[in-house]
Amino acid sequence: MRKNIVAGNWKMNKTLQEGLALATELNEALAGETQKCDVVIGVPFIHLASAVAAVDANKVGVAAQNCANKESGAYTGEVSAAMVKSTGAGYIILGHSERREYYGETSAILNDKVALTLANGLTPIYCCGEALDVRNANEQNVYVKNQLEETVFNLSAEDFSKIVIAYEPIWAIGTGVTASTEQAQDMLAFIRTIIAEKFGAVIAENTSILYGGSCNAKNAPELFAQPDIDGGLIGGASLKVADFKAIIDAF
Ligand code: 13P
């Protein structure tokens, strides 16, 4: 059975002290509650070890937002998947549109990052999604299919079954414009269909597919009620515990 997941992506926000306070407050807010979904926080590298120490691992998973496409060595400024693993984090967000757009991450680079993430026993939260011009041309399905075919569809069925997919239309990220429930459901159903074609119905049924892009406490209940939407990847609304908790409670 696939899992419902609400994952926060803090992006480049919060000092170490602020991040520690946020993780601690979230952990307190979830204490003693029965959660209907897995909760993950995607934090900057420098926060990873502190965030892991601040939360109850049974309640909150911790994700990095990126990792190097190399195993180790002379790559100044990079952080490897093994280093992420050593902090106790369990996930790495990969292929976010901001990394593809601003840091030139190609499918080839992402293939190496996904492989290293899996090799270290971590779960990739693999992002895909189209820009507005692609959506306006109604070519979003072909575009997303191509993103997946160039990357995670090259994995073995066994490895693919370990990943989480997040569909984040670029035009909905940080804009306040959420994809309509129908647009989000249609795309996630499409992604599930092509997973089934590639890896079979069982793996498709068991893959958690998240929606991201201006997801908030108001729109989350309707989004999460859709048959193919298994949760959300949350940017802005993950930076305040009350907002993030309300999204978690949408399940
Ligand atoms: P917002 O929720 O701020 O639109 O960001 C979505 C996102 O990019 C999460 O990875």
Short mmCIF file of C-alpha atoms and ligand atoms in Angstrom, two decimals:
data_model
loop_
_atom_site.label_atom_id
_atom_site.label_comp_id
_atom_site.label_asym_id
_atom_site.label_seq_id
_atom_site.Cartn_x
_atom_site.Cartn_y
_atom_site.Cartn_z
CA MET A 1 0.00 0.00 0.00
CA ARG A 2 1.34 3.38 -0.91
CA LYS A 3 1.93 5.95 1.77
CA ASN A 4 0.37 9.35 2.15
CA ILE A 5 3.13 11.90 2.66
CA VAL A 6 3.21 15.58 3.52
CA ALA A 7 6.72 16.86 2.89
CA GLY A 8 7.93 20.36 3.58
CA ASN A 9 10.59 22.00 1.45
CA TRP A 10 12.08 24.87 3.42
CA LYS A 11 14.21 25.89 0.42
CA MET A 12 16.87 28.48 1.39
CA ASN A 13 15.06 29.77 4.47
CA LYS A 14 15.82 29.80 8.19
CA THR A 15 19.08 30.24 10.03
CA LEU A 16 20.27 27.22 11.98
CA GLN A 17 18.65 28.54 15.17
CA GLU A 18 15.38 29.36 13.42
CA GLY A 19 15.34 25.97 11.72
CA LEU A 20 15.98 24.15 14.98
CA ALA A 21 13.12 26.09 16.59
CA LEU A 22 10.80 25.23 13.68
CA ALA A 23 11.65 21.52 13.76
CA THR A 24 11.24 21.43 17.54
CA GLU A 25 7.88 23.22 17.38
CA LEU A 26 6.63 20.86 14.68
CA ASN A 27 7.71 17.86 16.69
CA GLU A 28 5.82 19.18 19.72
CA ALA A 29 2.73 19.88 17.63
CA LEU A 30 2.70 16.26 16.41
CA ALA A 31 3.46 14.63 19.76
CA GLY A 32 0.68 12.41 21.03
CA GLU A 33 -1.22 12.59 17.74
CA THR A 34 -2.08 9.71 15.47
CA GLN A 35 -0.95 10.82 12.04
CA LYS A 36 -2.74 9.68 8.92
CA CYS A 37 0.31 10.42 6.81
CA ASP A 38 4.09 10.41 6.90
CA VAL A 39 5.59 13.82 7.59
CA VAL A 40 8.94 14.92 6.18
CA ILE A 41 10.84 18.19 6.43
CA GLY A 42 13.26 19.12 3.64
CA VAL A 43 15.88 21.33 5.24
CA PRO A 44 19.12 23.03 4.17
CA PHE A 45 22.23 20.86 4.54
CA ILE A 46 23.49 22.73 7.60
CA HIS A 47 20.26 21.96 9.46
CA LEU A 48 20.20 18.23 8.78
CA ALA A 49 21.89 16.85 11.91
CA SER A 50 20.13 19.30 14.24
CA ALA A 51 16.75 18.63 12.65
CA VAL A 52 17.23 14.86 12.97
CA ALA A 53 18.10 15.31 16.66
CA ALA A 54 15.12 17.62 17.25
CA VAL A 55 12.36 15.35 15.97
CA ASP A 56 10.93 11.98 16.89
CA ALA A 57 12.01 9.76 14.00
CA ASN A 58 8.72 7.88 14.23
CA LYS A 59 6.84 11.09 13.51
CA VAL A 60 8.99 13.23 11.26
CA GLY A 61 11.43 12.23 8.55
CA VAL A 62 14.18 14.58 7.47
CA ALA A 63 15.19 15.27 3.87
CA ALA A 64 18.05 17.10 2.22
CA GLN A 65 17.08 19.29 -0.73
CA ASN A 66 19.91 18.15 -2.98
CA CYS A 67 23.11 16.11 -3.05
CA ALA A 68 26.24 15.97 -5.17
CA ASN A 69 26.34 13.94 -8.36
CA LYS A 70 29.72 12.54 -7.26
CA GLU A 71 30.51 10.04 -4.58
CA SER A 72 33.32 11.94 -2.79
CA GLY A 73 36.51 13.85 -3.44
CA ALA A 74 37.66 17.22 -4.73
CA TYR A 75 34.29 18.88 -5.35
CA THR A 76 34.51 22.03 -3.26
CA GLY A 77 31.23 23.11 -1.76
CA GLU A 78 29.35 19.91 -2.54
CA VAL A 79 27.63 17.56 -0.11
CA SER A 80 27.45 13.86 -0.92
CA ALA A 81 24.55 11.47 -0.45
CA ALA A 82 26.73 9.53 2.02
CA MET A 83 27.18 12.71 4.08
CA VAL A 84 23.42 13.26 4.07
CA LYS A 85 22.97 9.66 5.19
CA SER A 86 25.47 10.14 8.03
CA THR A 87 23.27 12.87 9.56
CA GLY A 88 20.41 10.41 10.03
CA ALA A 89 18.28 11.97 7.29
CA GLY A 90 16.17 9.52 5.30
CA TYR A 91 15.29 11.37 2.10
CA ILE A 92 16.75 13.62 -0.58
CA ILE A 93 14.59 15.90 -2.72
CA LEU A 94 15.99 15.70 -6.24
CA GLY A 95 15.26 17.44 -9.52
CA HIS A 96 13.36 20.37 -8.07
CA SER A 97 12.57 22.84 -10.85
CA GLU A 98 14.57 25.52 -9.04
CA ARG A 99 17.65 23.32 -9.23
CA ARG A 100 16.99 22.40 -12.85
CA GLU A 101 16.39 26.05 -13.78
CA TYR A 102 18.96 27.97 -11.70
CA TYR A 103 21.70 25.37 -11.29
CA GLY A 104 21.58 23.65 -14.65
CA GLU A 105 20.63 20.20 -13.41
CA THR A 106 20.20 17.97 -16.43
CA SER A 107 18.71 14.52 -16.65
CA ALA A 108 22.24 13.05 -16.79
CA ILE A 109 23.22 14.82 -13.55
CA LEU A 110 19.96 13.75 -11.92
CA ASN A 111 20.49 10.12 -12.89
CA ASP A 112 23.77 10.14 -10.97
CA LYS A 113 22.15 11.85 -7.97
CA VAL A 114 19.26 9.38 -7.90
CA ALA A 115 21.69 6.45 -8.13
CA LEU A 116 23.86 7.77 -5.27
CA THR A 117 20.80 8.50 -3.14
CA LEU A 118 19.53 4.96 -3.58
CA ALA A 119 23.01 3.47 -3.09
CA ASN A 120 23.09 5.13 0.32
CA GLY A 121 19.74 3.69 1.31
CA LEU A 122 17.96 7.04 1.14
CA THR A 123 14.61 7.75 -0.50
CA PRO A 124 14.64 10.16 -3.44
CA ILE A 125 11.67 12.52 -3.63
CA TYR A 126 11.94 13.05 -7.36
CA CYS A 127 10.38 16.21 -8.77
CA CYS A 128 8.95 16.79 -12.22
CA GLY A 129 6.68 19.40 -13.73
CA GLU A 130 6.23 21.75 -16.65
CA ALA A 131 6.55 25.50 -17.16
CA LEU A 132 3.61 27.71 -18.07
CA ASP A 133 4.34 27.83 -21.81
CA VAL A 134 4.26 24.02 -21.92
CA ARG A 135 0.93 23.98 -20.05
CA ASN A 136 -0.49 26.68 -22.32
CA ALA A 137 0.45 24.57 -25.33
CA ASN A 138 -1.26 21.61 -23.62
CA GLU A 139 1.94 19.59 -23.87
CA GLN A 140 2.35 18.92 -20.17
CA ASN A 141 1.83 15.15 -20.39
CA VAL A 142 4.46 14.65 -23.08
CA TYR A 143 6.83 16.94 -21.18
CA VAL A 144 6.50 15.18 -17.83
CA LYS A 145 6.65 11.74 -19.46
CA ASN A 146 9.90 12.77 -21.11
CA GLN A 147 11.34 14.03 -17.80
CA LEU A 148 10.59 10.66 -16.21
CA GLU A 149 11.74 8.59 -19.20
CA GLU A 150 15.10 10.35 -19.24
CA THR A 151 15.66 9.69 -15.55
CA VAL A 152 13.85 7.48 -13.06
CA PHE A 153 12.23 5.27 -15.69
CA ASN A 154 15.74 3.98 -16.37
CA LEU A 155 15.87 2.46 -12.89
CA SER A 156 15.25 -1.20 -12.26
CA ALA A 157 11.74 -1.97 -11.06
CA GLU A 158 13.19 -2.74 -7.63
CA ASP A 159 14.89 0.65 -7.37
CA PHE A 160 11.93 2.53 -8.84
CA SER A 161 9.70 1.05 -6.18
CA LYS A 162 11.81 2.87 -3.56
CA ILE A 163 11.24 6.38 -4.84
CA VAL A 164 8.58 9.03 -4.26
CA ILE A 165 7.45 11.22 -7.17
CA ALA A 166 6.45 14.86 -6.73
CA TYR A 167 4.65 16.68 -9.54
CA GLU A 168 5.21 20.40 -9.24
CA PRO A 169 4.02 22.54 -12.14
CA ILE A 170 6.46 25.46 -12.24
CA TRP A 171 3.68 27.96 -12.81
CA ALA A 172 2.14 26.99 -9.46
CA ILE A 173 5.31 27.20 -7.34
CA GLY A 174 5.37 30.18 -5.03
CA THR A 175 2.84 31.99 -7.19
CA GLY A 176 -0.29 31.47 -5.15
CA VAL A 177 -1.77 29.84 -8.26
CA THR A 178 -2.54 26.24 -7.37
CA ALA A 179 -3.23 23.75 -10.10
CA SER A 180 -6.94 23.07 -10.02
CA THR A 181 -7.86 19.85 -8.29
CA GLU A 182 -8.75 18.43 -11.68
CA GLN A 183 -5.43 19.47 -13.28
CA ALA A 184 -3.48 17.94 -10.39
CA GLN A 185 -5.51 14.73 -10.29
CA ASP A 186 -5.34 14.34 -14.10
CA MET A 187 -1.56 14.67 -14.12
CA LEU A 188 -1.00 12.35 -11.18
CA ALA A 189 -3.32 9.76 -12.73
CA PHE A 190 -1.37 10.13 -15.98
CA ILE A 191 1.93 9.63 -14.15
CA ARG A 192 0.52 6.52 -12.47
CA THR A 193 -0.60 5.19 -15.84
CA ILE A 194 2.83 5.57 -17.40
CA ILE A 195 4.45 4.01 -14.32
CA ALA A 196 2.09 1.06 -14.81
CA GLU A 197 3.03 0.80 -18.49
CA LYS A 198 6.72 0.82 -17.60
CA PHE A 199 6.87 -1.12 -14.33
CA GLY A 200 3.48 -2.83 -14.01
CA ALA A 201 0.27 -2.18 -12.13
CA VAL A 202 1.49 -3.28 -8.72
CA ILE A 203 4.42 -0.85 -8.61
CA ALA A 204 2.19 1.93 -10.00
CA GLU A 205 -0.38 1.32 -7.26
CA ASN A 206 2.32 1.36 -4.60
CA THR A 207 4.13 4.53 -5.73
CA SER A 208 3.44 7.62 -3.65
CA ILE A 209 2.89 10.60 -5.96
CA LEU A 210 2.73 14.06 -4.41
CA TYR A 211 1.42 17.35 -5.70
CA GLY A 212 3.36 20.57 -5.06
CA GLY A 213 2.73 24.19 -5.92
CA SER A 214 0.95 26.70 -3.66
CA CYS A 215 -0.54 23.89 -1.64
CA ASN A 216 -2.04 25.27 1.57
CA ALA A 217 -4.42 24.43 4.38
CA LYS A 218 -7.36 25.63 2.33
CA ASN A 219 -6.82 23.63 -0.85
CA ALA A 220 -5.13 20.56 0.69
CA PRO A 221 -8.32 18.72 1.79
CA GLU A 222 -9.76 18.69 -1.73
CA LEU A 223 -6.41 17.86 -3.34
CA PHE A 224 -5.66 15.02 -0.91
CA ALA A 225 -9.14 13.56 -1.39
CA GLN A 226 -8.32 12.75 -5.03
CA PRO A 227 -7.64 9.09 -5.78
CA ASP A 228 -4.16 9.63 -7.23
CA ILE A 229 -2.88 12.45 -4.99
CA ASP A 230 -0.94 10.86 -2.14
CA GLY A 231 0.09 14.08 -0.44
CA GLY A 232 1.99 17.26 -1.03
CA LEU A 233 5.40 18.84 -1.33
CA ILE A 234 4.95 22.11 0.47
CA GLY A 235 7.13 25.20 0.13
CA GLY A 236 5.97 28.45 1.73
CA ALA A 237 3.35 26.86 3.94
CA SER A 238 5.93 24.55 5.54
CA LEU A 239 7.70 27.48 7.18
CA LYS A 240 5.05 28.00 9.85
CA VAL A 241 4.02 25.10 12.05
CA ALA A 242 0.35 26.11 12.19
CA ASP A 243 0.12 26.19 8.38
CA PHE A 244 2.06 22.97 7.88
CA LYS A 245 0.17 21.15 10.61
CA ALA A 246 -3.15 22.19 9.05
CA ILE A 247 -2.00 20.61 5.77
CA ILE A 248 -0.95 17.43 7.59
CA ASP A 249 -4.39 17.39 9.21
CA ALA A 250 -6.03 17.60 5.77
CA PHE A 251 -5.67 13.79 5.59
P1 13P B 1 5.18 26.57 -2.70
O1 13P B 1 4.36 25.67 -1.84
O2 13P B 1 5.79 27.72 -1.96
O3 13P B 1 4.43 26.99 -3.94
O4 13P B 1 6.45 25.72 -3.21
C1 13P B 1 6.23 24.46 -3.73
C2 13P B 1 7.54 23.82 -3.90
O5 13P B 1 8.34 24.19 -4.73
C3 13P B 1 7.87 22.72 -2.98
O6 13P B 1 9.01 22.04 -3.40
#
